[in-house]
Short mmCIF file of C-alpha atoms in Angstrom, two decimals:
data_model
loop_
_atom_site.label_atom_id
_atom_site.label_comp_id
_atom_site.label_asym_id
_atom_site.label_seq_id
_atom_site.Cartn_x
_atom_site.Cartn_y
_atom_site.Cartn_z
CA MET A 94 91.37 75.12 82.34
CA LYS A 95 90.67 78.03 84.62
CA ILE A 96 93.47 80.41 85.63
CA SER A 97 93.35 82.54 88.80
CA ILE A 98 95.15 85.86 88.56
CA ILE A 99 96.03 87.24 91.98
CA THR A 100 96.68 90.96 92.33
CA ALA A 101 97.58 92.65 95.59
CA SER A 102 96.59 96.30 95.68
CA TYR A 103 97.61 99.09 98.01
CA ASN A 104 96.94 102.69 96.96
CA TYR A 105 97.25 101.93 93.24
CA GLU A 106 94.32 104.02 92.04
CA ASN A 107 96.48 105.52 89.27
CA TYR A 108 97.60 102.15 87.90
CA ILE A 109 95.07 99.41 88.69
CA LYS A 110 92.77 100.36 85.81
CA GLU A 111 95.49 99.51 83.26
CA THR A 112 96.17 96.23 85.07
CA ILE A 113 92.50 95.20 85.02
CA GLU A 114 92.06 96.30 81.40
CA SER A 115 94.99 94.08 80.39
CA ILE A 116 93.16 91.11 81.93
CA LEU A 117 89.88 91.99 80.25
CA ALA A 118 91.71 92.10 76.90
CA GLN A 119 92.92 88.48 77.17
CA THR A 120 92.33 86.19 74.20
CA TYR A 121 91.93 83.35 76.73
CA SER A 122 88.69 83.83 78.66
CA ASP A 123 88.58 81.12 81.36
CA TRP A 124 90.08 83.18 84.16
CA GLU A 125 89.22 84.89 87.41
CA LEU A 126 90.90 88.01 88.73
CA VAL A 127 91.27 87.91 92.52
CA ILE A 128 92.19 91.39 93.75
CA VAL A 129 93.05 91.71 97.43
CA ASP A 130 93.18 95.25 98.75
CA ASP A 131 95.65 95.79 101.58
CA GLY A 132 93.96 98.72 103.32
CA SER A 133 94.18 101.35 100.59
CA LYS A 134 93.49 104.94 101.56
CA ASP A 135 92.93 106.21 98.01
CA ASN A 136 89.97 105.54 95.70
CA SER A 137 91.31 102.25 94.31
CA VAL A 138 88.71 100.08 96.11
CA ASN A 139 85.83 102.01 94.55
CA LEU A 140 87.47 101.80 91.15
CA ILE A 141 87.93 98.02 91.52
CA LYS A 142 84.29 97.66 92.61
CA THR A 143 83.11 99.23 89.34
CA TYR A 144 84.97 96.51 87.43
CA CYS A 145 83.53 93.80 89.71
CA GLU A 146 80.04 95.04 88.82
CA LYS A 147 80.82 94.83 85.08
CA ASP A 148 82.46 91.39 85.05
CA ARG A 149 81.76 88.66 87.61
CA ARG A 150 85.17 87.07 86.95
CA ILE A 151 86.70 90.02 88.84
CA LYS A 152 86.53 89.57 92.61
CA LEU A 153 87.59 91.98 95.34
CA PHE A 154 88.61 90.92 98.83
CA THR A 155 89.90 92.92 101.78
CA HIS A 156 91.39 92.13 105.13
CA PRO A 157 89.04 92.40 108.14
CA ASN A 158 88.35 96.03 109.03
CA PHE A 159 90.20 97.07 105.86
CA GLU A 160 93.52 96.59 107.69
CA ASN A 161 96.92 96.93 106.06
CA LYS A 162 98.62 93.57 106.65
CA GLY A 163 101.45 93.69 104.14
CA LEU A 164 102.20 91.87 100.92
CA LYS A 165 102.68 88.37 102.37
CA ASP A 166 99.30 88.21 104.10
CA THR A 167 97.64 89.88 101.13
CA LEU A 168 98.96 87.28 98.69
CA LEU A 169 98.06 84.46 101.08
CA LEU A 170 94.48 85.73 101.22
CA GLY A 171 94.46 85.83 97.42
CA LEU A 172 95.66 82.22 97.25
CA GLU A 173 92.98 81.23 99.75
CA LYS A 174 90.27 82.85 97.62
CA ALA A 175 91.59 81.57 94.27
CA ASP A 176 89.39 78.97 92.62
CA SER A 177 91.71 77.16 90.24
CA GLU A 178 94.73 74.90 90.08
CA TRP A 179 96.88 77.43 88.20
CA VAL A 180 97.74 80.86 89.60
CA VAL A 181 99.31 83.93 88.03
CA PHE A 182 100.63 86.72 90.24
CA LEU A 183 100.23 90.15 88.67
CA GLU A 184 101.32 93.35 90.38
CA SER A 185 98.70 96.11 90.48
CA ASP A 186 100.94 98.48 88.53
CA ASP A 187 101.76 95.97 85.77
CA SER A 188 99.96 94.78 82.66
CA ILE A 189 100.14 91.71 80.45
CA THR A 190 99.85 91.27 76.71
CA PRO A 191 96.50 90.06 75.33
CA ASP A 192 97.87 86.59 74.53
CA TYR A 193 99.65 86.10 77.88
CA LEU A 194 97.23 83.57 79.39
CA GLU A 195 96.72 81.79 76.08
CA LYS A 196 100.47 81.20 75.82
CA LYS A 197 100.67 79.92 79.40
CA VAL A 198 97.81 77.48 78.87
CA LYS A 199 99.52 76.20 75.72
CA VAL A 200 102.72 75.57 77.73
CA ILE A 201 100.74 73.71 80.39
CA LYS A 202 98.92 71.53 77.85
CA ASN A 203 102.09 70.77 75.85
CA ASN A 204 104.17 70.03 78.97
CA PRO A 205 102.01 68.09 81.46
CA ASN A 206 104.90 67.74 83.93
CA VAL A 207 105.34 71.50 84.26
CA ASN A 208 104.40 72.83 87.69
CA PHE A 209 105.77 76.35 87.49
CA ILE A 210 106.05 78.87 84.65
CA ILE A 211 108.13 82.03 84.68
CA ASN A 212 108.68 84.72 82.12
CA ASP A 213 110.77 87.76 81.37
CA VAL A 214 109.42 91.32 81.65
CA ASN A 215 109.58 94.54 79.68
CA MET A 216 110.12 97.54 81.92
CA PHE A 217 108.13 100.74 81.37
CA GLY A 218 107.35 103.89 83.32
CA ASP A 219 110.12 105.59 85.32
CA LEU A 220 112.97 103.92 83.46
CA ASP A 221 115.74 105.52 85.54
CA LYS A 222 114.44 103.72 88.63
CA LYS A 223 113.61 100.58 86.70
CA ASN A 224 117.01 100.41 84.99
CA LYS A 225 118.66 100.16 88.42
CA LEU A 226 116.32 97.31 89.34
CA GLU A 227 116.85 95.60 86.02
CA LYS A 228 120.63 95.74 86.31
CA LYS A 229 120.61 94.45 89.87
CA TYR A 230 117.87 91.84 89.80
CA PHE A 231 116.73 90.80 86.33
CA LYS A 232 120.28 90.38 85.04
CA ILE A 233 120.86 87.64 87.62
CA ILE A 234 117.55 85.93 86.87
CA ARG A 235 118.11 86.00 83.10
CA LYS A 236 121.55 84.43 83.58
CA ILE A 237 120.10 81.61 85.69
CA LEU A 238 117.26 80.98 83.23
CA LYS A 239 119.58 80.81 80.23
CA SER A 240 121.70 78.19 82.01
CA THR A 241 118.80 75.78 82.57
CA ASN A 242 117.26 73.33 80.14
CA GLN A 243 113.53 73.99 80.28
CA PRO A 244 110.73 74.38 77.73
CA VAL A 245 111.27 77.89 76.41
CA ASP A 246 109.27 80.20 74.15
#
């Protein structure tokens, strides 16, 4: 079962390497990484290209004329280019644990009626900024998730 990981990138030269490395470290290997650049002005496109040359599962796409079209159009282009039934969205300044995809595939196989999988996050980096986000946003999501009866790990 192939998994498409879609990553939108815009001027993430300082972070995208860690994101890509977290994909390359996966214990589950049937994946493709679809990176869509949204008109970056830094060196992130060249950095991504070096990974594309090393691993053909990593694919880079851009908007025509390297335009900046915004997150919505960037994700839609990623979905258009994805080549599998299952999609993971991964921000270009985030990383996933090595067993992330393996765990998701196990959930899919053990729960054939599942159409959508969500998970919690661990914040890192500028924690002052992230703590504000976590209090405002993730607290609400965690409350909703705990009140539903779904397959849970």
